[in-house]
Short mmCIF file of C-alpha atoms in Angstrom, two decimals:
data_model
loop_
_atom_site.label_atom_id
_atom_site.label_comp_id
_atom_site.label_asym_id
_atom_site.label_seq_id
_atom_site.Cartn_x
_atom_site.Cartn_y
_atom_site.Cartn_z
CA UNK A 244 11.40 0.65 6.14
CA UNK A 245 8.59 1.56 7.92
CA UNK A 246 9.82 3.01 11.24
CA UNK A 247 9.09 -0.13 13.60
CA UNK A 248 8.08 -3.72 12.65
CA UNK A 249 7.63 -6.14 14.33
CA UNK A 250 6.55 -10.06 13.17
CA UNK A 251 2.40 -10.06 13.36
CA UNK A 252 2.58 -13.92 14.55
CA UNK A 253 0.37 -15.42 15.98
CA UNK A 254 2.26 -17.38 18.10
CA UNK A 255 1.61 -21.04 19.18
CA UNK A 256 3.64 -21.93 21.67
CA UNK A 257 2.75 -24.70 24.66
CA UNK A 258 2.80 -23.95 28.13
CA UNK A 259 6.97 -24.31 29.65
CA UNK A 260 8.52 -22.76 26.18
CA UNK A 261 10.07 -20.76 25.48
CA UNK A 262 9.75 -18.09 23.22
CA UNK A 263 11.68 -14.76 21.47
CA UNK A 264 10.31 -11.41 19.86
CA UNK A 265 12.57 -9.50 17.92
CA UNK A 266 11.52 -5.95 15.95
CA UNK A 267 13.70 -3.91 14.81
CA UNK A 268 13.70 0.05 13.71
CA UNK A 269 14.79 2.36 11.15
CA UNK A 270 16.32 5.62 12.91
CA UNK A 271 19.18 5.33 14.05
CA UNK A 272 19.07 8.13 15.88
CA UNK A 273 16.31 6.09 18.18
CA UNK A 274 17.03 6.32 22.16
CA UNK A 275 14.59 4.85 24.36
CA UNK A 276 13.00 1.15 23.53
CA UNK A 277 9.49 -0.41 25.62
CA UNK A 278 8.36 -3.30 25.73
CA UNK A 279 4.12 -3.10 26.45
CA UNK A 280 1.93 -5.81 26.78
CA UNK A 281 -1.45 -5.56 25.81
CA UNK A 282 -5.29 -7.94 26.36
CA UNK A 283 -7.54 -8.14 24.21
CA UNK A 284 -10.46 -4.28 24.18
CA UNK A 285 -7.62 -3.35 26.81
CA UNK A 286 -5.16 -0.51 26.76
CA UNK A 287 -1.34 -1.28 26.93
CA UNK A 288 0.67 -1.65 30.17
CA UNK A 289 4.34 -1.17 30.52
CA UNK A 290 6.50 -4.36 30.84
CA UNK A 291 9.59 -3.69 30.84
CA UNK A 292 12.00 -0.44 29.32
CA UNK A 293 14.86 -1.53 27.40
CA UNK A 294 18.03 -0.80 28.01
CA UNK A 295 21.80 -0.47 26.02
CA UNK A 296 23.42 -3.57 28.62
CA UNK A 297 20.06 -5.53 28.37
CA UNK A 298 18.06 -6.08 31.20
CA UNK A 299 15.67 -8.64 33.22
CA UNK A 300 12.68 -9.22 35.00
CA UNK A 301 12.22 -12.40 36.01
CA UNK A 302 10.92 -14.80 33.34
CA UNK A 303 11.00 -11.99 30.90
CA UNK A 304 14.33 -10.65 28.82
CA UNK A 305 14.62 -7.27 27.54
CA UNK A 306 18.30 -6.60 24.27
CA UNK A 307 18.79 -3.80 22.30
CA UNK A 308 21.17 -4.54 19.62
CA UNK A 309 22.09 -1.07 18.21
CA UNK A 310 24.18 -1.79 15.30
CA UNK A 311 21.75 -4.35 13.64
CA UNK A 312 19.24 -1.51 14.69
CA UNK A 313 16.52 -4.57 16.63
CA UNK A 314 15.21 -5.01 19.97
CA UNK A 315 14.28 -8.38 21.60
CA UNK A 316 12.01 -10.19 24.29
CA UNK A 317 12.39 -13.45 25.45
CA UNK A 318 10.04 -15.57 28.42
CA UNK A 319 11.02 -17.63 29.33
CA UNK A 320 9.18 -20.87 31.08
CA UNK A 321 6.05 -19.37 29.43
CA UNK A 322 1.96 -19.02 31.61
CA UNK A 323 -1.46 -19.56 29.75
CA UNK A 324 -1.08 -15.79 31.30
CA UNK A 325 1.41 -14.69 28.91
CA UNK A 326 -1.11 -15.36 26.38
CA UNK A 327 -1.80 -11.52 25.26
CA UNK A 328 -0.35 -8.45 22.31
CA UNK A 329 2.91 -7.66 22.35
CA UNK A 330 3.71 -4.18 21.30
CA UNK A 331 7.50 -2.32 20.75
CA UNK A 332 8.12 1.08 21.54
CA UNK A 333 10.64 3.64 19.72
CA UNK A 334 10.92 7.22 21.40
CA UNK A 335 12.66 8.12 18.43
CA UNK A 336 13.66 11.10 21.12
CA UNK A 337 15.74 14.10 18.68
CA UNK A 338 11.34 14.77 17.21
CA UNK A 339 9.91 13.64 19.88
CA UNK A 340 7.97 10.39 18.41
CA UNK A 341 6.97 7.81 19.68
CA UNK A 342 6.41 4.73 17.07
CA UNK A 343 5.05 1.65 18.14
CA UNK A 344 5.00 -1.69 16.56
CA UNK A 345 1.76 -3.15 15.70
CA UNK A 346 2.35 -6.21 17.51
CA UNK A 347 3.15 -9.88 18.07
CA UNK A 348 0.16 -12.28 18.89
CA UNK A 349 0.90 -15.10 22.10
CA UNK A 350 -0.93 -17.67 22.07
CA UNK A 351 0.27 -19.63 24.97
CA UNK A 352 -1.19 -23.64 24.34
CA UNK A 353 -1.87 -25.77 27.07
CA UNK B 127 -4.50 0.84 38.21
CA UNK B 128 -2.47 3.21 36.38
CA UNK B 129 -4.37 6.25 37.54
CA UNK B 130 -4.84 7.79 34.15
CA UNK B 131 -8.44 7.74 33.51
CA UNK B 132 -10.40 8.93 30.73
CA UNK B 133 -13.57 9.93 29.89
CA UNK B 134 -15.87 8.76 28.16
CA UNK B 135 -15.48 5.65 27.69
CA UNK B 136 -17.36 5.32 24.60
CA UNK B 137 -19.20 7.73 22.01
CA UNK B 138 -20.73 7.84 19.09
CA UNK B 139 -20.90 10.61 16.58
CA UNK B 140 -22.18 11.59 13.30
CA UNK B 141 -19.51 12.70 10.19
CA UNK B 142 -18.88 15.81 10.12
CA UNK B 143 -19.31 16.95 14.07
CA UNK B 144 -17.11 17.24 16.50
CA UNK B 145 -15.95 15.47 19.44
CA UNK B 146 -13.49 16.08 22.74
CA UNK B 147 -12.35 13.46 24.96
CA UNK B 148 -10.38 13.62 28.44
CA UNK B 149 -7.34 12.21 29.69
CA UNK B 150 -6.84 12.51 33.60
CA UNK B 151 -3.40 11.99 34.17
CA UNK B 152 -1.86 9.82 37.03
CA UNK B 153 -0.47 12.25 39.96
CA UNK B 154 2.88 13.05 39.94
CA UNK B 155 2.76 13.27 36.10
CA UNK B 156 3.05 15.77 33.85
CA UNK B 157 3.42 14.77 30.63
CA UNK B 158 0.02 13.47 28.68
CA UNK B 159 0.61 11.79 24.92
CA UNK B 160 -2.31 10.75 22.60
CA UNK B 161 -2.91 7.82 20.04
CA UNK B 162 -5.11 6.90 18.11
CA UNK B 163 -5.45 2.95 17.94
CA UNK B 164 -7.44 1.04 15.37
CA UNK B 165 -8.79 -2.72 15.30
CA UNK B 166 -5.89 -5.04 15.02
CA UNK B 167 -3.28 -1.83 14.73
CA UNK B 168 -0.65 -0.77 17.13
CA UNK B 169 -1.42 2.72 18.61
CA UNK B 170 -0.79 6.06 16.34
CA UNK B 171 0.83 8.64 18.28
CA UNK B 172 -1.27 11.58 17.83
CA UNK B 173 0.72 14.25 20.06
CA UNK B 174 2.34 14.91 23.66
CA UNK B 175 1.84 17.57 26.17
CA UNK B 176 4.30 18.52 28.56
CA UNK B 177 3.87 21.13 30.69
CA UNK B 178 0.41 22.68 28.89
CA UNK B 179 2.86 22.96 25.22
CA UNK B 180 2.69 21.06 22.45
CA UNK B 181 6.40 18.66 22.04
CA UNK B 182 6.31 16.31 18.95
CA UNK B 183 2.92 15.57 16.70
CA UNK B 184 3.23 12.79 14.70
CA UNK B 185 1.15 12.45 11.31
CA UNK B 186 -2.41 13.32 11.63
CA UNK B 187 -3.80 16.44 10.14
CA UNK B 188 -4.78 20.20 12.08
CA UNK B 189 -8.17 18.87 13.01
CA UNK B 190 -7.01 16.67 15.89
CA UNK B 191 -5.53 19.35 18.80
CA UNK B 192 -5.34 19.42 21.85
CA UNK B 193 -4.96 21.15 25.07
CA UNK B 194 -3.08 19.97 28.50
CA UNK B 195 -4.45 22.79 31.82
CA UNK B 196 -2.09 22.78 34.75
CA UNK B 197 -3.12 20.57 36.87
CA UNK B 198 -1.75 18.25 33.91
CA UNK B 199 -5.09 16.36 32.36
CA UNK B 200 -5.52 17.27 28.40
CA UNK B 201 -7.93 16.59 25.85
CA UNK B 202 -7.43 15.75 22.86
CA UNK B 203 -10.69 17.37 19.92
CA UNK B 204 -11.44 15.90 16.68
CA UNK B 205 -13.21 18.38 14.06
CA UNK B 206 -15.03 17.52 11.35
CA UNK B 207 -15.06 13.55 12.15
CA UNK B 208 -14.17 11.29 9.20
CA UNK B 209 -15.28 7.48 8.91
CA UNK B 210 -11.69 6.85 9.67
CA UNK B 211 -11.35 8.30 12.81
CA UNK B 212 -13.54 5.55 14.29
CA UNK B 213 -11.10 4.17 16.75
CA UNK B 214 -9.79 3.11 20.17
CA UNK B 215 -8.37 6.53 21.82
CA UNK B 216 -5.65 6.18 24.28
CA UNK B 217 -4.16 8.80 26.47
CA UNK B 218 -1.09 7.70 28.33
CA UNK B 219 0.83 10.18 31.33
CA UNK B 220 4.44 9.91 31.98
CA UNK B 221 6.86 12.34 34.03
CA UNK B 222 8.94 13.92 31.85
CA UNK B 223 8.77 13.38 28.10
CA UNK B 224 12.52 12.28 27.35
CA UNK B 225 12.52 8.34 27.24
CA UNK B 226 9.79 7.68 30.01
CA UNK B 227 7.59 5.25 30.62
CA UNK B 228 4.55 5.94 29.92
CA UNK B 229 1.28 4.33 31.91
CA UNK B 230 -2.12 4.08 29.74
CA UNK B 231 -6.09 4.80 30.59
CA UNK B 232 -8.14 2.45 28.96
CA UNK B 233 -9.13 4.71 26.84
CA UNK B 234 -12.03 6.14 24.42
CA UNK B 235 -14.41 4.05 21.87
CA UNK B 236 -14.69 6.18 19.47
CA UNK B 237 -17.45 5.70 16.18
CA UNK B 238 -17.86 7.68 13.36
CA UNK B 239 -21.17 7.23 12.21
#
């Protein structure tokens, strides 16, 4: 099993729709989780940290499920500008390793 | 803009050569992490430097080495370049190491011929 797995997509979603991504991780000792977005040929940009209690930032909601070892990202009322690759990140604090998933490509269709 | 800068932007090297990439961290940050990103893949963690010491390393051979300076800027050195080393090299800075949010520079695109 890979350390961090994401559905590569692409997800083709009409503007205004809600879309959700999941990301699974293999190491139950993982402590910190993040979502980044990456536009084509650009660097990743931090979207949000993922807290145990879940967190929301505007149209974006992140959840952590430790029992099933996955994190999720929900985007509501999607905009054309949300088109990007979404990367989940797991920080295995004990080993000081930081693992990125391969990313999920999202296309918002007008 | 994150305030993280990298140089050079692009680089072309020949197999067997050595290369040094540079990164200046965001003001106030004391940790720099380096990543390799091949086309269509997520960034792969190379290593992290915290207060001038290596603090965590991914699955990269010893010919990938680094330094961090007292001002927290950092270098990534790659010896004996191979064709598969062609990739985007990203550095990210953060405050602290445990569960820290990272901010990326624009990357250096390395091509090995």
